Short mmCIF file of C-alpha atoms and ligand atoms in Angstrom, two decimals:
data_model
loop_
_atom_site.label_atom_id
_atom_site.label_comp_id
_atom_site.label_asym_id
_atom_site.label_seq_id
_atom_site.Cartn_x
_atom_site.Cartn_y
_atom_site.Cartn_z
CA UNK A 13 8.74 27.56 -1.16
CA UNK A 14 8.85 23.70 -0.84
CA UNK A 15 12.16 22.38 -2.65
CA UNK A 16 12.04 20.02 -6.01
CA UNK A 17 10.72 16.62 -5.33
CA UNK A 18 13.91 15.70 -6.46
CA UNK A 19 16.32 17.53 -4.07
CA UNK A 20 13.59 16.56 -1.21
CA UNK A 21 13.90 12.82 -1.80
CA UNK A 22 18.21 13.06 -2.27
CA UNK A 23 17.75 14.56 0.99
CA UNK A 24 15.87 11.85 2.30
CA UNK A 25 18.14 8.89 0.39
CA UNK A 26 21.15 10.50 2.22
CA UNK A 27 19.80 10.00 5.58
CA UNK A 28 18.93 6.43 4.71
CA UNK A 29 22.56 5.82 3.59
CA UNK A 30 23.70 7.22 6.03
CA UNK A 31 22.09 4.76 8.66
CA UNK A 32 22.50 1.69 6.44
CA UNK A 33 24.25 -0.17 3.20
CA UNK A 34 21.49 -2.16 2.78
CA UNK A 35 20.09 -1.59 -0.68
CA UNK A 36 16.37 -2.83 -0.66
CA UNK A 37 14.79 -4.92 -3.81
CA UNK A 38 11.46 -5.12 -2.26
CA UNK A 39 9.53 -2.81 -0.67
CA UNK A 40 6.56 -2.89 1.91
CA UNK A 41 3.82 -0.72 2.61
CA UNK A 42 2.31 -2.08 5.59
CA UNK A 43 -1.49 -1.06 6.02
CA UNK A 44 -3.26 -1.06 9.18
CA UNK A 45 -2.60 -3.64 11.87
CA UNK A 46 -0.07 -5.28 9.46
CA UNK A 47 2.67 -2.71 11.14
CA UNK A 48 4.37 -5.36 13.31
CA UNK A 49 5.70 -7.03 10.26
CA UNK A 50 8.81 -5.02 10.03
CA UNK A 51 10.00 -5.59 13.47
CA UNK A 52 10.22 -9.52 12.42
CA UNK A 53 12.77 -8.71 9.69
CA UNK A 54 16.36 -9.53 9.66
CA UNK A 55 19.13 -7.76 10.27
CA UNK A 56 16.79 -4.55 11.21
CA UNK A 57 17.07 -1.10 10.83
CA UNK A 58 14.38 1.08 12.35
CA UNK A 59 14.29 4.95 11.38
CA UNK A 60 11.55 6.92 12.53
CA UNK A 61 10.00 8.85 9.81
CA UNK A 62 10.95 12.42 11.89
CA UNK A 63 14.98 11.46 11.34
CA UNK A 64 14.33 11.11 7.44
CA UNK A 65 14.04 14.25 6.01
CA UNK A 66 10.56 15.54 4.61
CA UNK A 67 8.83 12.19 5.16
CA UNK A 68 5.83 12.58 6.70
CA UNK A 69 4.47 11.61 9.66
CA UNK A 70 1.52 9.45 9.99
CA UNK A 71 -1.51 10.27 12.41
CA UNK A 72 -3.92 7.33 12.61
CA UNK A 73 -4.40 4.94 15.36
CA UNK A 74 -2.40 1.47 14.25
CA UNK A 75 -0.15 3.11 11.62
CA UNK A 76 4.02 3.34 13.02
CA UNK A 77 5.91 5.58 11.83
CA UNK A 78 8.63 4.54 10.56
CA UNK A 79 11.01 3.06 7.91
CA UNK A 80 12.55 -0.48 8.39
CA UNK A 81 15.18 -1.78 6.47
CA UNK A 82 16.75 -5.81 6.73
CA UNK A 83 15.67 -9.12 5.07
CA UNK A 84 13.43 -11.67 4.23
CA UNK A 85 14.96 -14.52 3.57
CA UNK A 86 17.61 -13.18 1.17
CA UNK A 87 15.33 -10.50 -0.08
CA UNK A 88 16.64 -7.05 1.00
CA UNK A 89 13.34 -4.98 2.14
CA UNK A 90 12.48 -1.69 2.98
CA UNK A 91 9.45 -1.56 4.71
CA UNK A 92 7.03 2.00 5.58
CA UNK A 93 5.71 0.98 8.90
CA UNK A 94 2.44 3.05 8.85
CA UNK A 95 1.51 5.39 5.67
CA UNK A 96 -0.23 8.93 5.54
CA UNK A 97 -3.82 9.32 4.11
CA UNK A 98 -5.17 11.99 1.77
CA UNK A 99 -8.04 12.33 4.00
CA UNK A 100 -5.32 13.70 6.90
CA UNK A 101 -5.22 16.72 5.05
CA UNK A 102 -1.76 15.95 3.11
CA UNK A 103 -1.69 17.20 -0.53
CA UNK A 104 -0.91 13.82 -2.71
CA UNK A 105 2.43 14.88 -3.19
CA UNK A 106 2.98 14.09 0.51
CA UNK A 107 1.18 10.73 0.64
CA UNK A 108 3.25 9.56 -2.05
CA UNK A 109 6.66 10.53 -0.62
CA UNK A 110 7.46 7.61 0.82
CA UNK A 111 6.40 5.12 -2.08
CA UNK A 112 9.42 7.55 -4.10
CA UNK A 113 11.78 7.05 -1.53
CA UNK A 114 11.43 3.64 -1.87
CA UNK A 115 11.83 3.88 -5.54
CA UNK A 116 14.77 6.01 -5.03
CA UNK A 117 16.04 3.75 -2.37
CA UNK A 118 16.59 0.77 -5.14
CA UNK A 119 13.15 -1.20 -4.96
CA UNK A 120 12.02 -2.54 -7.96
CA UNK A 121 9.16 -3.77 -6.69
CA UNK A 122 6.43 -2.62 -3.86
CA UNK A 123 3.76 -5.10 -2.22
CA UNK A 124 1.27 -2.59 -0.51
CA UNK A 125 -1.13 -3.90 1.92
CA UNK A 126 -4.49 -2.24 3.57
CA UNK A 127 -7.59 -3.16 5.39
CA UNK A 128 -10.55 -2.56 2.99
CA UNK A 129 -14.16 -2.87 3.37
CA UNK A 130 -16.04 -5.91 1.59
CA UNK A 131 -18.50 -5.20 -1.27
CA UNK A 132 -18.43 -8.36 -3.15
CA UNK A 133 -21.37 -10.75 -0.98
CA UNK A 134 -19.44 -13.90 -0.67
CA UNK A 135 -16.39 -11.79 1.23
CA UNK A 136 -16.12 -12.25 4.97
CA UNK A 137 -14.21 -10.06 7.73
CA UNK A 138 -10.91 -11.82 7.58
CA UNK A 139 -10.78 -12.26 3.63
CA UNK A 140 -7.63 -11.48 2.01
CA UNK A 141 -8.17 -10.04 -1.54
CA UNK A 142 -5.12 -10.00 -4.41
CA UNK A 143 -5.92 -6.12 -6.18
CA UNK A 144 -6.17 -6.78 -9.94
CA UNK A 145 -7.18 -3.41 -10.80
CA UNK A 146 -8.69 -0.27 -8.83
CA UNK A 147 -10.98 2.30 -9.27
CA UNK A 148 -10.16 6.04 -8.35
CA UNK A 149 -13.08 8.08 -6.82
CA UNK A 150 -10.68 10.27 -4.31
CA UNK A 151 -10.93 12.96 -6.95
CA UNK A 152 -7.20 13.37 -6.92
CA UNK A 153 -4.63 12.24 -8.41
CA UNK A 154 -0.69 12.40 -7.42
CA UNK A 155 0.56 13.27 -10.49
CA UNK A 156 -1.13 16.50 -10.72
CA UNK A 157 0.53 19.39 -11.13
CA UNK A 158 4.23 20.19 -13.58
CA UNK A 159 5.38 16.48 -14.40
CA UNK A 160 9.59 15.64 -13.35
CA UNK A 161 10.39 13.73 -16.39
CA UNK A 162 13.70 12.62 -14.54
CA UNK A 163 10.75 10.83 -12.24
CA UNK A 164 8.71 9.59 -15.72
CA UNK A 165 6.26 10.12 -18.45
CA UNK A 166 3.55 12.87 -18.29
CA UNK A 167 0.94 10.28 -19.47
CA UNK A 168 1.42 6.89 -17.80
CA UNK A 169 -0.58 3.80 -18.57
CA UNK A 170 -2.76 2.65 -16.39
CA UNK A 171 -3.48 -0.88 -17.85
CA UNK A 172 -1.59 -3.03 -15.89
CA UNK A 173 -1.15 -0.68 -12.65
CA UNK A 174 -0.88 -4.34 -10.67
CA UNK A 175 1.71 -6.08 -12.15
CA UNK A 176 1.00 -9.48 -13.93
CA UNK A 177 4.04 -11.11 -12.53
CA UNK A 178 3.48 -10.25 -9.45
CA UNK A 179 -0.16 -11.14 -8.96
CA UNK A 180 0.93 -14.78 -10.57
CA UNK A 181 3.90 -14.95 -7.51
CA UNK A 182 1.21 -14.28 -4.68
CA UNK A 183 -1.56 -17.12 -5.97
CA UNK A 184 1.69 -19.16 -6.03
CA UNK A 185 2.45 -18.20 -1.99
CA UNK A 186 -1.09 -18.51 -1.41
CA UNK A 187 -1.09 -21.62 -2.27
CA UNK A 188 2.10 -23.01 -0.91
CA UNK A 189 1.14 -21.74 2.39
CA UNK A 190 -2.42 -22.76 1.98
CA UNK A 191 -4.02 -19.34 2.48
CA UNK A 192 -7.22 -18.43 0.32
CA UNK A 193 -6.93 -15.91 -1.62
CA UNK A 194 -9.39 -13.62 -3.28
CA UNK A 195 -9.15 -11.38 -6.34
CA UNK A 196 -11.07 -7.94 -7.34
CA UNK A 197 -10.99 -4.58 -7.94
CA UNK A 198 -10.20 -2.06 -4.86
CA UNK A 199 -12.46 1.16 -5.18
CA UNK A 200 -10.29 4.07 -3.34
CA UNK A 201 -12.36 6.91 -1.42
CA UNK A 202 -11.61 10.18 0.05
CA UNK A 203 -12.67 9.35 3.45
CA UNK A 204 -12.44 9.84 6.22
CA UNK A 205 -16.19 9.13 6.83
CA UNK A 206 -17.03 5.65 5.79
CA UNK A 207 -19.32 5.32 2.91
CA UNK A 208 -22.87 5.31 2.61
CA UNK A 209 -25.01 2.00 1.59
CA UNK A 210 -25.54 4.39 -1.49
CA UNK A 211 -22.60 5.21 -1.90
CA UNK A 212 -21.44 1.36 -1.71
CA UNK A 213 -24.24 0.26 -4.07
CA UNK A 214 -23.13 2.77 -6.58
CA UNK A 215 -19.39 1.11 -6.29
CA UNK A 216 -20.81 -2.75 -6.40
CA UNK A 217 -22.63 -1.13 -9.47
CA UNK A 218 -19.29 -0.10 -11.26
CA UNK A 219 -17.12 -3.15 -10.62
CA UNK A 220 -15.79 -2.52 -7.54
CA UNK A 221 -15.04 -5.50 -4.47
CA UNK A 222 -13.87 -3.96 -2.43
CA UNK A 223 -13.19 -0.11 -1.07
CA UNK A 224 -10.60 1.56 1.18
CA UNK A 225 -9.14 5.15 1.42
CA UNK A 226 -5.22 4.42 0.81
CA UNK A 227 -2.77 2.63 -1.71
CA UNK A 228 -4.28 4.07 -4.88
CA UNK A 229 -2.42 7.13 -4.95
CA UNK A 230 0.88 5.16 -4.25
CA UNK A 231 0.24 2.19 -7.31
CA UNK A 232 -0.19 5.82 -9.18
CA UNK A 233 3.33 7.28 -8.39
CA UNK A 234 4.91 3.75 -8.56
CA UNK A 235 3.84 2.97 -12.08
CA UNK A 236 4.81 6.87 -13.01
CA UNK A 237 8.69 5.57 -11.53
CA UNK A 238 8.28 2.52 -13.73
CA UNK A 239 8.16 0.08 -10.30
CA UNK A 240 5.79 -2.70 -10.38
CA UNK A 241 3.44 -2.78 -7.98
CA UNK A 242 1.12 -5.68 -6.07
CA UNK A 243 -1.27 -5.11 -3.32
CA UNK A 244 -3.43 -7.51 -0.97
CA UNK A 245 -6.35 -5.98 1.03
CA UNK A 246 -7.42 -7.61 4.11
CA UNK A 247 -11.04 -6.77 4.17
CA UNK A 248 -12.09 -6.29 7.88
CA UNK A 249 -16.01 -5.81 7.67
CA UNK A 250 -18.41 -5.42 5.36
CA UNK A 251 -18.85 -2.19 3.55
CA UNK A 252 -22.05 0.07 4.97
CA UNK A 253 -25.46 -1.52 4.25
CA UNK A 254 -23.63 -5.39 3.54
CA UNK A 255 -24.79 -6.31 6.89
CA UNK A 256 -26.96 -5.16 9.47
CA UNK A 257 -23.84 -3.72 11.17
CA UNK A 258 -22.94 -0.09 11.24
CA UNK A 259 -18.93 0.67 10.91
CA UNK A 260 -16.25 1.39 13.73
CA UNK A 261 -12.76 2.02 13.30
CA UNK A 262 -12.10 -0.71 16.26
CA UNK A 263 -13.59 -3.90 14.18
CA UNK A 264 -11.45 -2.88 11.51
CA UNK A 265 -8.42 -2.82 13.70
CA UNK A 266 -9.98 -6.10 15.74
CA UNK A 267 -10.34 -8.00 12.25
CA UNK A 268 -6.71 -6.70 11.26
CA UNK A 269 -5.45 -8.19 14.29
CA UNK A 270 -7.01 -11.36 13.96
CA UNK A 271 -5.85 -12.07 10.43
CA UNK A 272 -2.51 -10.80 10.78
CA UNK A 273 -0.77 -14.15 11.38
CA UNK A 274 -2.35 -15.61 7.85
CA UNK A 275 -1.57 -12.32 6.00
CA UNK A 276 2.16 -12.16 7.32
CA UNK A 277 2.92 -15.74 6.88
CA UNK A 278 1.47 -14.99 3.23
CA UNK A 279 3.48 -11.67 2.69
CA UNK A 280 6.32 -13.29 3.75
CA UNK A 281 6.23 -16.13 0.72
CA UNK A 282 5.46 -13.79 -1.14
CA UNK A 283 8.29 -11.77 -0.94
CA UNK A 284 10.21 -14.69 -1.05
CA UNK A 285 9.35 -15.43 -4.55
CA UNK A 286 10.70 -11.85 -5.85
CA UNK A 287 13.85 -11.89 -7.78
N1 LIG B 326 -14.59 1.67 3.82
C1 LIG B 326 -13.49 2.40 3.57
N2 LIG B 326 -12.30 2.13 4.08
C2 LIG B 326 -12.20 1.06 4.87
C3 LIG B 326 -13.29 0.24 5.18
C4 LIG B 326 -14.56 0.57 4.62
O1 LIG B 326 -15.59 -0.11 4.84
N3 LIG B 326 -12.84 -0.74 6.00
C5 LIG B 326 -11.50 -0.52 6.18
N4 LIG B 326 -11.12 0.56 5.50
#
């Protein structure tokens, strides 16, 4: 029998405490090829995920594992250096741990980041898109299952998942550090297959600009712990049937790589701007 979420994530807290006094305001998710952030920070603190207890361990090519604590500036951070999927085989509850720790941890506030694929025609490999709302088609959600009111409500609204303020601050480091900066709605998948052209007509159909398999589930378990949330996509290549070019895991990575510079110097500002 697993323990309470609750008694899990003390567990987890305790370990982090124990390595640091830093408390963190801000915190990172840092999606593929964006991992390399953390080891910029100040004053750094590096735990693997396999010395915090019950964090999980992720298994994908360009995704760290572990959690760095320092600063940005004056900003105390806490970043996840590499996430899990749902499409690993982790229940929800697992993919969301770490967001909660953070949460637990003291951040207010989490900027996620991911590499998505582009739906909307005018993107380009190497656009960076601001997520004003999303669209769930994983089919799960991370809040299923008995609801810990100590964690919050059974019902949360969804209306403002991406928070207002937030989304105002990163247009304001965009521009200050003269990045463009795109805005849409992020369509979340299963995975792990890419989609189909169908499949990607259907989303382009319903709204959608731009579709990955990550960060939903974690905006979900943020907003149920009352943290605001904000999330950039870097969108690496053009969802299937865009262009005449069929998908591979190494462009995405390639294309992460190349924009990394512009996306950290952005991230960076960004976080900057938090109070
Ligand atoms: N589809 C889903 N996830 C992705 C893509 C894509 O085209 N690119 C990067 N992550």
């Amino acid at each position: 029998m697993t323990q309470p979420l609750t008694q899990r994530l003390d567990e987890a807290v305790a370990a982090v405490r124990e390595a640091t006094t830093l408390t963190p305001r801000v915190g990172l998710v840092l999606g593929s090829g964006l991992g390399a952030y953390a080891d910029g920070i100040a004053d750094l603190v590096k735990l693997p995920y396999t010395s915090i207890p019950h964090m999980p361990s992720p298994g994908v090519s360009g995704h760290a594992g572990n959690l760095c604590l320092g600063r940005v500036g004056d900003v105390p951070v806490a970043c996840l250096q590499g996430r899990s999927h749902v499409y690993e085989g982790h229940g929800m509850d697992t993919v969301v741990f770490g967001v909660r720790l953070l949460a637990r941890l003291g951040c207010t506030a989490v900027l996620l980041t991911n590499a998505a694929g582009g739906i909307r025609p005018s993107f380009k490999p190497g656009t960076l898109m601001l997520i004003l709302d999303h669209l769930n088609f994983m089919g799960k959600n991370p809040l299923v299952g008995p609801n810990e009111a100590a964690f919050g409500p059974r019902f949360p609204d969804m209306t403002r998942a991406y928070d207002r303020e937030l989304a105002a601050l990163a247009r304001a480091a965009a521009r200050e550090v003269g990045t463009p900066l795109e805005e849409g709605v992020y369509a979340a998948m299963l995975g792990p297959s890419y989609e189909t052209p169908a499949e990607i007509h259907m989303l382009r159909t319903v709204g959608a600009d731009a579709v990955g398999m990550s960060t939903v589930p974690e905006v979900v378990a943020l907003r149920h712990a009352g943290v605001r949330a904000g999330a950039i996509s870097c969108i690496t290549n053009m969802a299937a049937g865009m262009s005449g070019n069929l998908l591979d895991h190494s462009e995405v990575e390639e294309t992460a790589r190349e924009t990394r510079g512009r996306f950290e110097t952005l991230l960076t500002a960004w976080i900057q701007k938090i109070h």
